[in-house]
Coordinates of C-alpha atoms in Angstrom, one line a residue:
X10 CA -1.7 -19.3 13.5
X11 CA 0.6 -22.3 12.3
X12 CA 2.7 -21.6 9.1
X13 CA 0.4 -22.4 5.8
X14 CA 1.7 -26.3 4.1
X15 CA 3.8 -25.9 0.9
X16 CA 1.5 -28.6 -1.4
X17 CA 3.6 -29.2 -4.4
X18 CA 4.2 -25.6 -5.1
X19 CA 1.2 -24.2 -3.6
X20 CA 1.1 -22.3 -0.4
X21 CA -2.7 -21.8 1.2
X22 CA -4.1 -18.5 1.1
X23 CA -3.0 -17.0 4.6
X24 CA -6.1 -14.2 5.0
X25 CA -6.4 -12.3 7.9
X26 CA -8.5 -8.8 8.7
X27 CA -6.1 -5.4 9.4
X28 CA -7.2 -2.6 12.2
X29 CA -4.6 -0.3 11.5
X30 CA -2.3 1.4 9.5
X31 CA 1.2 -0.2 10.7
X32 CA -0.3 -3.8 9.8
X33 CA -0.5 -2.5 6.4
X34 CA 3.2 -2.0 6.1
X35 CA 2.9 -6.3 5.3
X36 CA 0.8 -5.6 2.4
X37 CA 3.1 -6.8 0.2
X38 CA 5.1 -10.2 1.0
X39 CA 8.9 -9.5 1.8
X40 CA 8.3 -5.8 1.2
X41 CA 9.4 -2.8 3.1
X42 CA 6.8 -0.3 3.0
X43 CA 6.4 2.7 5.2
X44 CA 2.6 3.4 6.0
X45 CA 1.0 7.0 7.2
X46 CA -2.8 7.5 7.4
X47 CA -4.1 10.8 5.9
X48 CA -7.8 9.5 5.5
X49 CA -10.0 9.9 8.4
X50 CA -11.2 7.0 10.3
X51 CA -10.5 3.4 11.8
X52 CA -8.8 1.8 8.9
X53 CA -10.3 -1.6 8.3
X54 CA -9.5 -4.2 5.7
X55 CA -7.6 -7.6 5.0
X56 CA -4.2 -8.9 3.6
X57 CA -4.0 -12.2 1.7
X58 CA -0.3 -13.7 0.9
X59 CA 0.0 -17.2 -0.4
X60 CA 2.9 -18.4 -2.8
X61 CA 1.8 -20.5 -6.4
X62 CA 4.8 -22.0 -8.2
X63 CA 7.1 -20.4 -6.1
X64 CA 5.7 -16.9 -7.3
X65 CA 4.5 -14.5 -4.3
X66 CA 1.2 -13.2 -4.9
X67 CA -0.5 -10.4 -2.3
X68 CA -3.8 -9.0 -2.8
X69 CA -5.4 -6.8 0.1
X70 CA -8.3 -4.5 0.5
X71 CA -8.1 -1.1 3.3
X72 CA -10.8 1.6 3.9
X73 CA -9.2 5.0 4.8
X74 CA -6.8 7.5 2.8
X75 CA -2.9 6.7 3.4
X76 CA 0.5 7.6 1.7
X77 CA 2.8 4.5 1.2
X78 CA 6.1 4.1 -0.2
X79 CA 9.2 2.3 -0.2
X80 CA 10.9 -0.8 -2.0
X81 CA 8.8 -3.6 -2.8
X82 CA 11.6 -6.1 -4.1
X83 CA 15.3 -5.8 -4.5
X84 CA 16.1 -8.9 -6.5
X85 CA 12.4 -9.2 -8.5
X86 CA 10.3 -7.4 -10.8
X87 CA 7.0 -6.3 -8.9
X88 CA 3.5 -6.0 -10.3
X89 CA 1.2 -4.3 -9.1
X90 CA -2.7 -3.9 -10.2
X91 CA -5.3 -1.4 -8.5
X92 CA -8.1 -3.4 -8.3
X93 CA -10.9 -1.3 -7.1
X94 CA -11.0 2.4 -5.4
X95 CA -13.3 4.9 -3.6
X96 CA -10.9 8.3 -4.5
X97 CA -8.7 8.9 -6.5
X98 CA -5.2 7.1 -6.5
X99 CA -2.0 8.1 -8.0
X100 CA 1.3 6.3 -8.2
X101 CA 4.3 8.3 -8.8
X102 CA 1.4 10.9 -9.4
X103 CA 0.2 9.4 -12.2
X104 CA -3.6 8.7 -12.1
X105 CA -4.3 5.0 -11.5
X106 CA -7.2 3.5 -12.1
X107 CA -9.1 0.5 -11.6
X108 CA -7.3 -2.6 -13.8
X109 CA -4.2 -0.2 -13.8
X110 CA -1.1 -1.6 -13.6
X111 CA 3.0 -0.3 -12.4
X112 CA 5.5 -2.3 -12.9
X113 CA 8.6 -2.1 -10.7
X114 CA 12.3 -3.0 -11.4
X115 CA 14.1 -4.3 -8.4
X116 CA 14.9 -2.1 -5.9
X117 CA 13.5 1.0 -7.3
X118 CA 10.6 2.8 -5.0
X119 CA 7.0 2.7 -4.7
X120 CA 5.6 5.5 -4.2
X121 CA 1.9 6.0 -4.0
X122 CA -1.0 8.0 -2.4
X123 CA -4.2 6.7 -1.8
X124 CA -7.3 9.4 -1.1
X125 CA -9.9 7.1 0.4
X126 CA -10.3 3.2 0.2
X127 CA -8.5 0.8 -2.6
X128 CA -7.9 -2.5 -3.2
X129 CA -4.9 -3.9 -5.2
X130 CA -3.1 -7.4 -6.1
X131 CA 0.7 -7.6 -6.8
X132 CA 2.9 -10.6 -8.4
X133 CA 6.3 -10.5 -8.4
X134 CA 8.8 -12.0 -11.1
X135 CA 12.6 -13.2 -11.3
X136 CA 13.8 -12.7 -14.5
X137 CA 13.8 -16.8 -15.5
X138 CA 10.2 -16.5 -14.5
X139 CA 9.7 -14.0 -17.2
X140 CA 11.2 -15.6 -19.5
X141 CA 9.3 -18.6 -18.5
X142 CA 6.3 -17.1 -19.1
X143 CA 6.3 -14.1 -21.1
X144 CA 9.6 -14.8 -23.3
X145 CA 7.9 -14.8 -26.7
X146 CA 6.6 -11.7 -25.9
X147 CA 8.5 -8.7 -26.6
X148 CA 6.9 -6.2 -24.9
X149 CA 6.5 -8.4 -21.4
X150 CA 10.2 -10.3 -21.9
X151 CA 11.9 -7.0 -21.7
X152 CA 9.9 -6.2 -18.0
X153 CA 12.4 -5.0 -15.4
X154 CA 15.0 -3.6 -18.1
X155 CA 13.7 -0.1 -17.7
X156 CA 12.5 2.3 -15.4
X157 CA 9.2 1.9 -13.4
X158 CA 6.3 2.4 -15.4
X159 CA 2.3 2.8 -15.5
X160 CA 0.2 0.8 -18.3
X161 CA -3.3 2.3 -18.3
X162 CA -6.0 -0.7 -18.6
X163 CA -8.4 -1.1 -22.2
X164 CA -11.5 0.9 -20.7
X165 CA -13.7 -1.7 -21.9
X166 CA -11.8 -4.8 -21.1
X167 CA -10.5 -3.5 -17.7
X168 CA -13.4 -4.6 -15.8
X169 CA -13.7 -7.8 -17.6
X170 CA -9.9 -8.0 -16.0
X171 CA -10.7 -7.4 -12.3
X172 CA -13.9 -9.8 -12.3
X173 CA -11.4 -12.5 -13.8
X174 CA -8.9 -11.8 -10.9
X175 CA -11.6 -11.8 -8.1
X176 CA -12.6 -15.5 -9.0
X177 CA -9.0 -16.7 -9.4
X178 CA -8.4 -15.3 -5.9
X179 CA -11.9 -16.7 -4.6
X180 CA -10.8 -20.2 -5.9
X181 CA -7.0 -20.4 -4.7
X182 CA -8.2 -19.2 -1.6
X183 CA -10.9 -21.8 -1.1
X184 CA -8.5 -25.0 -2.5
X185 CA -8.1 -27.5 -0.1
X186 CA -6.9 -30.6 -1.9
X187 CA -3.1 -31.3 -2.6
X188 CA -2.2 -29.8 -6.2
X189 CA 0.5 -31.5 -8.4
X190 CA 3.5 -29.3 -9.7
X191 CA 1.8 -28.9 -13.3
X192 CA -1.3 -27.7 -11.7
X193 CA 0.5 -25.4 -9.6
X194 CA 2.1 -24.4 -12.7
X195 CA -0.9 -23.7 -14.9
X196 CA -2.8 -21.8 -12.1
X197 CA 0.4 -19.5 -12.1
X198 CA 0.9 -18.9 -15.6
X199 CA -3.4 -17.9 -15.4
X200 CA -2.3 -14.9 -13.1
X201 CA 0.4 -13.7 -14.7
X202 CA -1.8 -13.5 -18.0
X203 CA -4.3 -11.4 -15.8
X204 CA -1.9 -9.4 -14.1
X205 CA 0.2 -8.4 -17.3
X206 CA -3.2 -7.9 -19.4
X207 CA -2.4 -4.3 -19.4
X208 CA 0.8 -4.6 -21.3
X209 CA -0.9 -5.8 -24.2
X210 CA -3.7 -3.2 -25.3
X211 CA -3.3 -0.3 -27.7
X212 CA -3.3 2.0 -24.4
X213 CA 0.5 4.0 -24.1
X214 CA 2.6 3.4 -21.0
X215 CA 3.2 6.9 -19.0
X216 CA 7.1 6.3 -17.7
X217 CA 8.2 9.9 -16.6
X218 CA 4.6 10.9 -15.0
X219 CA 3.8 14.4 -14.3
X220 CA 4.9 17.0 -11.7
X221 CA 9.1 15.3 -11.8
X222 CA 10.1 18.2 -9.7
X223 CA 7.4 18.8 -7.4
X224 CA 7.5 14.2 -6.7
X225 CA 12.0 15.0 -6.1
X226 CA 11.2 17.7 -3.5
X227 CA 8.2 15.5 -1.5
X228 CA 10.7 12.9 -2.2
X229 CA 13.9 14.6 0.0
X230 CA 11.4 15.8 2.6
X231 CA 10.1 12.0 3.1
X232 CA 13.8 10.9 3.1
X233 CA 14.6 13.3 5.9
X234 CA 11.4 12.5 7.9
X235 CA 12.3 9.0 7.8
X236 CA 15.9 9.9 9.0
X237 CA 14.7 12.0 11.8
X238 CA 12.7 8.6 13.2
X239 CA 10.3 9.2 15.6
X240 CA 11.5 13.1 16.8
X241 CA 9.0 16.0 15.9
X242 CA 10.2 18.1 12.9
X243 CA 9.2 21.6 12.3
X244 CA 8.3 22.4 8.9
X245 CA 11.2 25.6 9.1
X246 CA 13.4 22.8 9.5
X247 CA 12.3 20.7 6.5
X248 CA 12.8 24.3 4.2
X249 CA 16.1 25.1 5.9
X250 CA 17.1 21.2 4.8
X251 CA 16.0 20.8 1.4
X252 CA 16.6 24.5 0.7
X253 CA 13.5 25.6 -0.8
X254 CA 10.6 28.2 0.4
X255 CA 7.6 27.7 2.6
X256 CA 5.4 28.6 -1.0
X257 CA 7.6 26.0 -2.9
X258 CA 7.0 23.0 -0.2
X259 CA 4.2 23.8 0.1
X260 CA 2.6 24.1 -4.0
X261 CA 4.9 20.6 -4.3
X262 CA 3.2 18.7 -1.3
X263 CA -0.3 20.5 -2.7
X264 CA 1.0 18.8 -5.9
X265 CA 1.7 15.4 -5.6
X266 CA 0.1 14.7 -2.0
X267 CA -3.4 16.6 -1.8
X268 CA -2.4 18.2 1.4
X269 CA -0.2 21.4 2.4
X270 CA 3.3 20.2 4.3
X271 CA 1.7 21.4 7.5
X272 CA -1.5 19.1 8.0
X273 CA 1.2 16.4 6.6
X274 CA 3.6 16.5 9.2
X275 CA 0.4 17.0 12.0
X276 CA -0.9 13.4 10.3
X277 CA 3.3 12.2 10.5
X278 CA 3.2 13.3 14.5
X279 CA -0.3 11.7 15.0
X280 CA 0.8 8.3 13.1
X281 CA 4.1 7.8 15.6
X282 CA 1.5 8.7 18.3
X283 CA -0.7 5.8 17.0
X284 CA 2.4 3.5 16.3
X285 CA 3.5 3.9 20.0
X286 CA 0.6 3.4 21.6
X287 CA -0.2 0.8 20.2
X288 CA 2.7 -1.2 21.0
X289 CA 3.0 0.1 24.3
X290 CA 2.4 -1.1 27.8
X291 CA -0.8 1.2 29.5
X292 CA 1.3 0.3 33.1
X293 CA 4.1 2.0 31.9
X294 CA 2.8 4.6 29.0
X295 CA 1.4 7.8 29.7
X296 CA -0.4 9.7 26.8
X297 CA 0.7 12.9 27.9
X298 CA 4.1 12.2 27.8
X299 CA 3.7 10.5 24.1
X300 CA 2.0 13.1 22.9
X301 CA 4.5 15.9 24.3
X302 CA 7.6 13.9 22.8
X303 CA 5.8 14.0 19.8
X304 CA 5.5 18.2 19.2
X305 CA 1.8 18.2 21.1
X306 CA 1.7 20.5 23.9
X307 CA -2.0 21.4 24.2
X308 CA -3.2 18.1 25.1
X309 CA -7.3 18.7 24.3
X310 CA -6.6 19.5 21.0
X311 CA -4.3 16.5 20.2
X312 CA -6.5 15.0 21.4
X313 CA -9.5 16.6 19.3
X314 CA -7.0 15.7 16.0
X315 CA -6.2 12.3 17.1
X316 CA -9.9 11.3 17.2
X317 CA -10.6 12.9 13.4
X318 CA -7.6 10.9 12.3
X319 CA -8.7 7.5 13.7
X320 CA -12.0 7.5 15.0
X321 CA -11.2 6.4 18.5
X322 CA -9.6 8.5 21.5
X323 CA -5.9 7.8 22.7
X324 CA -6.9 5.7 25.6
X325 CA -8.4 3.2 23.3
X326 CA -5.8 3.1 21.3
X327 CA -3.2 2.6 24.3
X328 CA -6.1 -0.3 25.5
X329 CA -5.7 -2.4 22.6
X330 CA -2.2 -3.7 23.8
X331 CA -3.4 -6.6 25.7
X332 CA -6.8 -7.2 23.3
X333 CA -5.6 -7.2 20.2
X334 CA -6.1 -9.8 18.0
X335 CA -6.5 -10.8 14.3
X336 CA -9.3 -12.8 12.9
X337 CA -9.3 -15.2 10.1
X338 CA -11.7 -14.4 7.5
X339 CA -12.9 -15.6 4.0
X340 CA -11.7 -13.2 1.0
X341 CA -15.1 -12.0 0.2
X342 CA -16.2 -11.1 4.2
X343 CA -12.7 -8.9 4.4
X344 CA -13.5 -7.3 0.7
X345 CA -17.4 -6.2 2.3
X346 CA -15.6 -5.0 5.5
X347 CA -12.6 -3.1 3.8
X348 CA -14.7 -1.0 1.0
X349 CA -18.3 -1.3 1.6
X350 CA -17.8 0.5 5.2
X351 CA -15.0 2.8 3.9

């Protein structure tokens, strides 16, 4: 796929469909987000990235339950807005819900857990953009200055929100002449107003959220996962580490993630299974040896597990190195594809 044309600060919609979890680590332009499916099923959806003004602006659609977290921006303020979902969704466990929105200092974490399919949109903002744009206001000039925080949407006006959004989207996506720098400038300022609609309703902002301990001790566990890399970790290890009990871990994963520390780290071991195989060579790949580096020893049951987590067998998965391939599609086919057959 060439590189979209920059037309007077307008970059095309790049859309393209998603058939796994790893390709939803781009979710976000310039992000770093670490992906791990909990949901059962082939994950299915689309990412859309295009730039307006300068301002980066990512909306995306997926089917099946993950966890994600990790920095979105280290040098802008990040907007995020849950757009649609078929479970529940929390961020930082607070309960998000459709025309939510968090808003993210740079450099601070993301931290989110999705139980089934969502779709979301997410600006981001330097600080002369917000100024720019949202200076007279005092609530939205100060955004950034403090910690993350959730704005719950008006429940009345909320979907009034999302159906403004989807159109906007819809019509940037399908724009094919050349835009002039004050259109390009107009069009932006329209989705900051919808994506900081939030901010100004009578609804209180949550910034501490619920369950502070339970979200630190998830939090070391993730950190030491992630530090481990792909080796298999044994949940005695984890307790040993972050010096708590088995009950403790496993109330706090309960908690904040919907799933005991066990059946976590068994999804963990199955998603470096998945990540491998996919990017692997079948000449020179052997399941059985990916799967017993990985913790697995009785290969018919991995393999039982791997099939509940991703509706399709290893040997699929492992086949998909020389066939995969990503398919342009318009913004409303991906949106059917991502949530109607989630």
């Amino acid at each position: 796929m060439n590189a979209p044309t920059q037309m007077s600060g307008f970059t095309p919609a790049d859309t393209r469909s998603i058939n796994s979890f790893e390709e939803l680590g781009g979710a976000v332009q310039g992000a770093d987000i670490e992906v791990l499916q909990l949901g059962r099923g082939r994950l299915r959806g689309y990412l859309t990235h295009m730039s307006v003004g300068g301002m980066p602006f990512s909306v995306g659609s997926f089917s099946v339950g993950v966890r994600t977290r990790g920095v979105l921006s280290n040098d802008r303020v990040t907007i995020g807005m849950l757009t649609a979902n078929t479970n529940r969704v929390t961020q930082w466990s607070r309960e998000m819900h459709p025309a939510d929105i968090v808003v993210i200092p740079p450099g601070d974490d993301h931290d989110a857990r999705f139980h089934g399919g969502a779709s979301y949109a997410v600006i981001s903002l330097d600080q002369a953009e917000i100024d720019a744009n949202l200076g007279t206001e005092l609530r939205l000039g100060e955004l950034g200055m403090g910690p993350k925080v959730h704005f719950r949407a008006d429940s009345h006006g909320g979907p009034f929100v999302i159906r403004r959004l989807r159109d906007l989207v819809a019509r940037l996506e399908d724009t094919r002449p050349r835009w002039n720098a004050d259109a390009a400038a107009f069009w932006k300022r329209s989705i900051i107003e919808i994506m900081t609609t939030p901010l100004l309703s009578d609804q209180s902002a949550d910034r501490e959220g619920p369950l502070l301990s339970a979200r630190r001790i998830v939090g070391k566990v993730e950190d030491y996962i992630e530090a481990t890399g792909l080796r298999p970790v044994h949940i005695s290890e984890i307790c040993s580490e972050v010096h708590v009990s088995r009950r403790t871990l496993h109330r706090a994963f309960n908690d904040v993630i919907g799933i005991g520390p066990v059946a976590f780290l068994r999804c963990r071991r199955l998603c470096c299974v998945h990540s491998i195989l996919h990017s692997s060579d079948p000449a020179t790949t052997t399941i059985a040896d990916v799967a017993t580096d990985q913790g697995f020893l009785n290969l018919g049951r991995f393999s039982g597990y791997y099939h509940s987590l991703f509706d399709e067998y290893p040997s699929e998965t492992l086949a998909h190195f020389d066939s995969a391939t990503f398919r342009s599609k318009s913004f409303a086919e991906l949106q059917r594809l991502s949530l109607d057959r989630g």
